[in-house]
CSV table of C-alpha atoms and ligand atoms in Angstrom, one decimal:
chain,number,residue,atom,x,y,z
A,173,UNK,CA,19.1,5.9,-11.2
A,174,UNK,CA,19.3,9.7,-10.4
A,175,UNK,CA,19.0,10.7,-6.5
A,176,UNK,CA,15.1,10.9,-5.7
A,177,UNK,CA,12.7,12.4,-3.2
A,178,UNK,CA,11.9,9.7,-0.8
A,179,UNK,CA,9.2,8.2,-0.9
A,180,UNK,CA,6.8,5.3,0.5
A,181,UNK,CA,5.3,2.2,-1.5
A,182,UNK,CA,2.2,0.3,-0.6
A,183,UNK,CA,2.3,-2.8,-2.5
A,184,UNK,CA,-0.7,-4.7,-2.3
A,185,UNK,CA,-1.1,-8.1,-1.1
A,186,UNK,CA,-2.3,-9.2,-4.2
A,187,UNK,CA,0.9,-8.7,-6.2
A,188,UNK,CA,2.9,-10.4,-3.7
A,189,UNK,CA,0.8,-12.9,-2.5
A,190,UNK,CA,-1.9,-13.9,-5.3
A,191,UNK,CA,-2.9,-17.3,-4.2
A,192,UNK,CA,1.0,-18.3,-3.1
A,193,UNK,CA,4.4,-16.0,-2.7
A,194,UNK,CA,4.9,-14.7,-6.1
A,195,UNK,CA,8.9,-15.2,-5.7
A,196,UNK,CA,9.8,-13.5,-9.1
A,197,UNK,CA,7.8,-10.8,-8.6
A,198,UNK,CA,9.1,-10.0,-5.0
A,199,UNK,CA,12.7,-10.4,-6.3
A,200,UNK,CA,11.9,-7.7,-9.4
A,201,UNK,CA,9.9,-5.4,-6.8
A,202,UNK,CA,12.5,-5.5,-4.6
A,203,UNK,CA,15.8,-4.9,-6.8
A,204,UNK,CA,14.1,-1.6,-8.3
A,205,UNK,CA,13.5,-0.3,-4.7
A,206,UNK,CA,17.2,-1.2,-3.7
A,207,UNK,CA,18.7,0.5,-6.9
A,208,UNK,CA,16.0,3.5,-6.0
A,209,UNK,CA,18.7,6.1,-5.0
A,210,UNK,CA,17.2,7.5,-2.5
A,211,UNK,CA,17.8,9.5,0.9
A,212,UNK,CA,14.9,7.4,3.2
A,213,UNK,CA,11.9,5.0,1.4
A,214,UNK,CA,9.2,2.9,3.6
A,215,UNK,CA,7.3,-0.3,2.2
A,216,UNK,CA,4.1,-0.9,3.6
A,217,UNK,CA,2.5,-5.0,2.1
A,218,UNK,CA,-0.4,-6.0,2.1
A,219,UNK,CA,-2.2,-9.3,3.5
A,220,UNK,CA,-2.9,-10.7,-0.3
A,221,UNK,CA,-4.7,-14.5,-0.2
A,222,UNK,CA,-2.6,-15.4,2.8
A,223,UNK,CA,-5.2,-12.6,4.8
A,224,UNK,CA,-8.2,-13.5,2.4
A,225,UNK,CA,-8.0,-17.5,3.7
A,226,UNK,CA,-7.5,-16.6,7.3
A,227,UNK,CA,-10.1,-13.9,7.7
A,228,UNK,CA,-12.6,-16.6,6.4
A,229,UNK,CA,-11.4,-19.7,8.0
A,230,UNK,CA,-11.8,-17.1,11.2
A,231,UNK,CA,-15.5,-16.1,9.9
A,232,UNK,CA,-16.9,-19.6,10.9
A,233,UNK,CA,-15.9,-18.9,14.7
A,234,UNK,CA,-16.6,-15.5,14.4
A,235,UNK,CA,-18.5,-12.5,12.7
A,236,UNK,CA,-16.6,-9.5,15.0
A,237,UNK,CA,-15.2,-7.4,12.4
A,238,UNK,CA,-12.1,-6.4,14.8
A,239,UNK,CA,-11.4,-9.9,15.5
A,240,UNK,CA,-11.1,-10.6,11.4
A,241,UNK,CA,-9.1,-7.6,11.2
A,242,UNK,CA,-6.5,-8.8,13.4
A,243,UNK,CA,-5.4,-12.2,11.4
A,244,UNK,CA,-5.7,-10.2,8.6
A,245,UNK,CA,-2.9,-7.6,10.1
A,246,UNK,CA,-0.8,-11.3,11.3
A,247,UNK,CA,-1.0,-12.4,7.5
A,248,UNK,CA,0.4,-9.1,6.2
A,249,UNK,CA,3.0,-9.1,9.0
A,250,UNK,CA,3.8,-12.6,6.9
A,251,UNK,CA,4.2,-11.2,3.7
A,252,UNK,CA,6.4,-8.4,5.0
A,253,UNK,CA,8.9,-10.6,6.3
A,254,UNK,CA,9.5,-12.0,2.7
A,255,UNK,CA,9.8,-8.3,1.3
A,256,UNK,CA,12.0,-7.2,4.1
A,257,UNK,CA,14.1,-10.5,3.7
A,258,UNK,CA,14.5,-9.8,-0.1
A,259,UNK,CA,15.3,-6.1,1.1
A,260,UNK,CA,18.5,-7.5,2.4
A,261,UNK,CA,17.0,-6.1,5.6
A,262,UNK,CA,15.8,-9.9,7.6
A,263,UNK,CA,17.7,-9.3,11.0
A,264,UNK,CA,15.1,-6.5,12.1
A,265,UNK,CA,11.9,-7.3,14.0
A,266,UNK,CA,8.7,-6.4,11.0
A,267,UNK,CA,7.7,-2.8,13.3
A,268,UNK,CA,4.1,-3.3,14.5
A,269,UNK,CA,3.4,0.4,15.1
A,270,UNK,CA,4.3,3.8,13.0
A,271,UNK,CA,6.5,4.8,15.8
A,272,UNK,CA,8.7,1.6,15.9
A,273,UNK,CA,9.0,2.0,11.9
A,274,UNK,CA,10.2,5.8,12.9
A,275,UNK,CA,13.0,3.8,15.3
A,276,UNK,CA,14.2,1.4,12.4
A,277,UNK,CA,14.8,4.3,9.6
A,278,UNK,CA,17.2,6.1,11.8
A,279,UNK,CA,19.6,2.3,12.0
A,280,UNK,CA,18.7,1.5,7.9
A,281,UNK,CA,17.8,4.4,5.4
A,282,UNK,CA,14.6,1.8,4.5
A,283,UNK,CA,11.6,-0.2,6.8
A,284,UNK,CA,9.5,-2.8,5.8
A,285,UNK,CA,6.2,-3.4,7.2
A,286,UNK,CA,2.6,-4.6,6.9
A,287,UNK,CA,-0.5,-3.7,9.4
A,288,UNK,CA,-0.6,-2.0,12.1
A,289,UNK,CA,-3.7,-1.9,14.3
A,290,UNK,CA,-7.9,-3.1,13.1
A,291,UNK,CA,-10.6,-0.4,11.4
A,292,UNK,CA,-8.3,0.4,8.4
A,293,UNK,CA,-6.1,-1.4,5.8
A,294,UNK,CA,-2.4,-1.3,4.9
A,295,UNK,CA,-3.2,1.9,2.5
A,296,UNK,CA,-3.7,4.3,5.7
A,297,UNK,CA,-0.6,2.4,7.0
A,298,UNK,CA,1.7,3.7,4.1
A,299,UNK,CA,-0.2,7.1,4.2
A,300,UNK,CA,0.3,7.6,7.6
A,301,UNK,CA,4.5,6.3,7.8
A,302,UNK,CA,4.9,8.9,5.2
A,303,UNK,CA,3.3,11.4,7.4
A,304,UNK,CA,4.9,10.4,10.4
A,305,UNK,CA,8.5,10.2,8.4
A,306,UNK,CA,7.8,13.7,6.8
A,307,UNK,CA,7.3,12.1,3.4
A,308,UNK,CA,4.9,13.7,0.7
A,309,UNK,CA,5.3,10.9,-2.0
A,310,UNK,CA,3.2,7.9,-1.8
A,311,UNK,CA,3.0,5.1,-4.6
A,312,UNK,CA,0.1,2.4,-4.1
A,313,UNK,CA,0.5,-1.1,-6.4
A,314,UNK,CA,-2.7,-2.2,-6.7
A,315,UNK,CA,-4.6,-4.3,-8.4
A,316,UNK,CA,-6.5,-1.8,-10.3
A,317,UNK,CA,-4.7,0.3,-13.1
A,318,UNK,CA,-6.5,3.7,-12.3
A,319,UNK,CA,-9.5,5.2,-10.1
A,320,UNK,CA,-12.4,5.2,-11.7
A,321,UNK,CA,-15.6,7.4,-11.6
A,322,UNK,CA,-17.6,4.4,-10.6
A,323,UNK,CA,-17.0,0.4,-10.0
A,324,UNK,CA,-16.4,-0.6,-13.5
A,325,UNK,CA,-17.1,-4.2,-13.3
A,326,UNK,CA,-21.0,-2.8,-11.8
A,327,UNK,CA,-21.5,0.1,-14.4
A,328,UNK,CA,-20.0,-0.1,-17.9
A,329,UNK,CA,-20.4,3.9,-18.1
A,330,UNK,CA,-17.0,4.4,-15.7
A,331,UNK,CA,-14.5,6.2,-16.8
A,332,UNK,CA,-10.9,6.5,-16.1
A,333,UNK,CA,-9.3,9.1,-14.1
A,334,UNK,CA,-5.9,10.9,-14.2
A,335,UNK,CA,-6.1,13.4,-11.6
A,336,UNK,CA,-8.0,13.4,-8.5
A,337,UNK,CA,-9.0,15.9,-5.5
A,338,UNK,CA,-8.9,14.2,-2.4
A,339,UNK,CA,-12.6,14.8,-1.6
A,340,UNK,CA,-13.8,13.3,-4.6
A,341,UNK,CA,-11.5,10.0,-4.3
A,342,UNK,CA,-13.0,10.1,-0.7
A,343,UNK,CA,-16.2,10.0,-2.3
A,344,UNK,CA,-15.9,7.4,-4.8
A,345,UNK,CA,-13.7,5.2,-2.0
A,346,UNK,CA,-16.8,5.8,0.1
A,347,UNK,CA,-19.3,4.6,-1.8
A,348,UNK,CA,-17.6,1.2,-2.3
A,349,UNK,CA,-17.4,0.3,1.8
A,350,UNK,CA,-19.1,-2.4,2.9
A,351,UNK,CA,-17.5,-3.7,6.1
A,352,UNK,CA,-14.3,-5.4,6.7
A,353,UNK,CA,-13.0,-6.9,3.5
A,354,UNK,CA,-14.2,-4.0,1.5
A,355,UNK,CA,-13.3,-3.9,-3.0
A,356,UNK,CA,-11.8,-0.1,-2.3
A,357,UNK,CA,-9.6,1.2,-4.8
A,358,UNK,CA,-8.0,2.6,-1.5
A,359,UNK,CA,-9.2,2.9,2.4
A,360,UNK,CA,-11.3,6.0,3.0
A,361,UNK,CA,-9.3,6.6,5.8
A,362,UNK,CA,-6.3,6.7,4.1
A,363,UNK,CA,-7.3,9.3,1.6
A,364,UNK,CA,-8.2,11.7,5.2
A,365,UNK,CA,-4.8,11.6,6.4
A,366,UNK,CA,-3.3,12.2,2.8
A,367,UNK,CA,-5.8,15.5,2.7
A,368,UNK,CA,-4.8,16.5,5.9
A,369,UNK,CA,-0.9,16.3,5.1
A,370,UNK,CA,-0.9,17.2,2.0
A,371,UNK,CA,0.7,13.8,0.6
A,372,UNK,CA,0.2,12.9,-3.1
A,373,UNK,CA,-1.0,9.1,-3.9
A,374,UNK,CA,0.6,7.6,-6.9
A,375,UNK,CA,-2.0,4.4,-7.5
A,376,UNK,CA,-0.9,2.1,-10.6
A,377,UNK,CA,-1.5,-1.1,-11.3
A,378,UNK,CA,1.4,-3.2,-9.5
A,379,UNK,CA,2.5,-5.7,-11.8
A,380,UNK,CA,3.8,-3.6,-14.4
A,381,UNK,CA,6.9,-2.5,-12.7
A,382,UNK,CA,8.5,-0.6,-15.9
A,383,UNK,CA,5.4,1.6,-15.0
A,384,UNK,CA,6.1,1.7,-11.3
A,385,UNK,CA,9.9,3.2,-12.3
A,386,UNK,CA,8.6,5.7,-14.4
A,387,UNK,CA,6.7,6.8,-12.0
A,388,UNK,CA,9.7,6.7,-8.9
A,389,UNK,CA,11.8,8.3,-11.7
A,390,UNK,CA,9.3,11.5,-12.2
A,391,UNK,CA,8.3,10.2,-15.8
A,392,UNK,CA,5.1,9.9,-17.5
A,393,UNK,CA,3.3,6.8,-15.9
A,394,UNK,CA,-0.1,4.9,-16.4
A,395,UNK,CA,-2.3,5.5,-12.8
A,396,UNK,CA,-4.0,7.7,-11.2
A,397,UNK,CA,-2.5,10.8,-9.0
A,398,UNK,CA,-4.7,12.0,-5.8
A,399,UNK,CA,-3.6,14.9,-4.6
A,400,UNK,CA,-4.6,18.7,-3.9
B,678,UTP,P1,-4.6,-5.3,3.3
B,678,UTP,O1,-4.0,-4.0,3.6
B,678,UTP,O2,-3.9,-6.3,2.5
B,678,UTP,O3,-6.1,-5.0,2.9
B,678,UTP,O4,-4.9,-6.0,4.8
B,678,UTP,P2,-7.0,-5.4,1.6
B,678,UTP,O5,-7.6,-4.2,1.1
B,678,UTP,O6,-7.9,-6.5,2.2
B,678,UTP,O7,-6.1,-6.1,0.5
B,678,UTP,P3,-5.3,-5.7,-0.8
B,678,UTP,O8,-3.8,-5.9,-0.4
B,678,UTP,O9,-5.6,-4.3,-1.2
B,678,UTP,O10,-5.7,-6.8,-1.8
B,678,UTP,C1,-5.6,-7.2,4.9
B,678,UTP,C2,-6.6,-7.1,6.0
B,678,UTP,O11,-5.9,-7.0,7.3
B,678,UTP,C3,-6.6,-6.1,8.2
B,678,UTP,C4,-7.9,-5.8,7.4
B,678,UTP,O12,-8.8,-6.7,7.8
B,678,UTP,C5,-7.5,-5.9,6.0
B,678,UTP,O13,-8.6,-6.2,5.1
B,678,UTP,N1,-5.7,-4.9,8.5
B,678,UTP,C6,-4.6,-4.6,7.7
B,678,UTP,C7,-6.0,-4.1,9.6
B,678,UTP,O14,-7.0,-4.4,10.3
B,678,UTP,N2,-5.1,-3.1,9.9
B,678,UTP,C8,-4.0,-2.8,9.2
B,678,UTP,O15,-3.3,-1.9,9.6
B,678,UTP,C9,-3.8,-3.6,8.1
């Protein structure tokens, strides 16, 4: 691979973690990212089932939103320990906080993490390491191949989108919050902190990682880029 601008990944839980660890997938996820030839890269995982069973087992004790949010952050934390283990990378401590992520890059060119604090998912995590790091690259692996202009599983009518203002993704992110646990193609808050830094969002669908190194590699790929 040719020398690349760094860059930050979000991969979401549900690649990782579907209903158990997807080992294969972590071990081809991981191998493109260490052959990425690149000067500084963050990983940000998501929580996946393993945050999806524990926020509900927690919703028969409790209904506070901030409470939920923080076994969801524990259950990420999980999943990033697997991803940072496969990273070659297991003897550092998963960094709870942007700033400790800041303090492992300078030791390792690469950090691996998951959340970081309630009121906002891993996606403002990744966005707002890569602002923190100085990083204006972001690629999301989601579950969804592209934004679209609506939910398309609630209106048959949405269309596909290629290019994207931040306002508008804010928008349609928006419109599909409702409360913790919320189907957003991204965290509104995420798509703030990329507007107000300037960082372009890469989203693709995450298991078709042939797509995902187009993409790394400045090629044509299948997604949707939110930008300026
Ligand atoms: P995820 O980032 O995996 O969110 O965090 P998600 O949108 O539910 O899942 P996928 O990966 O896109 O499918 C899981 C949960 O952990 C909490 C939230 O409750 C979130 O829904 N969390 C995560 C936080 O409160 N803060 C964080 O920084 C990260």
């Amino acid at each position: 691979m040719n020398f690349m601008e760094s860059f930050i990944v979000s991969v979401g839980g549900s690649m990782v973690n579907p209903s158990n660890i997807d080992v294969q997938y972590v071990k081809n996820f991981t191998e493109i990212l260490k052959s990425a030839d690149v000067e500084r890269k963050g990983i940000v995982v998501g929580g996946g089932s393993n945050a999806r069973n524990y926020v509900q087992a927690m919703s028969a004790f409790t209904t506070n939103d901030y409470f939920q949010d923080e076994i969801g952050i524990m259950a990420t934390r999980m999943n990033a320990k697997i991803v940072q283990c496969a990273m070659g990378l297991t003897n550092y401590k998963i960094p709870e906080t942007i700033t400790d992520a800041l303090q492992l890059v300078r030791l390792e060119n690469t950090v691996v993490m998951g959340g970081s604090i309630p009121g906002h998912t891993t996606d403002t995590v990744s966005v707002l390491l890569a602002e923190a790091m100085g990083i204006k690259e972001v690629y999301n692996l989601t579950s969804v191949d592209m934004v679209y202009t609506d939910d398309p599983k609630k209106n048959p009518n949405s269309k596909p989108i290629q290019k994207i203002n931040y306002k508008e993704a804010f928008d349609i992110s928006l419109k599909s919050y409702t409360g913790a646990g919320s189907n957003q193609f991204m965290d509104s808050v995420s798509l703030l902190i990329a507007m107000r830094s300037n960082i372009t969002i890469n989203l693709m669908h995450g298991k078709d990682l042939e797509n995902f190194k187009n993409a790394i590699n400045g090629k044509k790929f299948k997604g949707t880029v939110i930008g300026l």
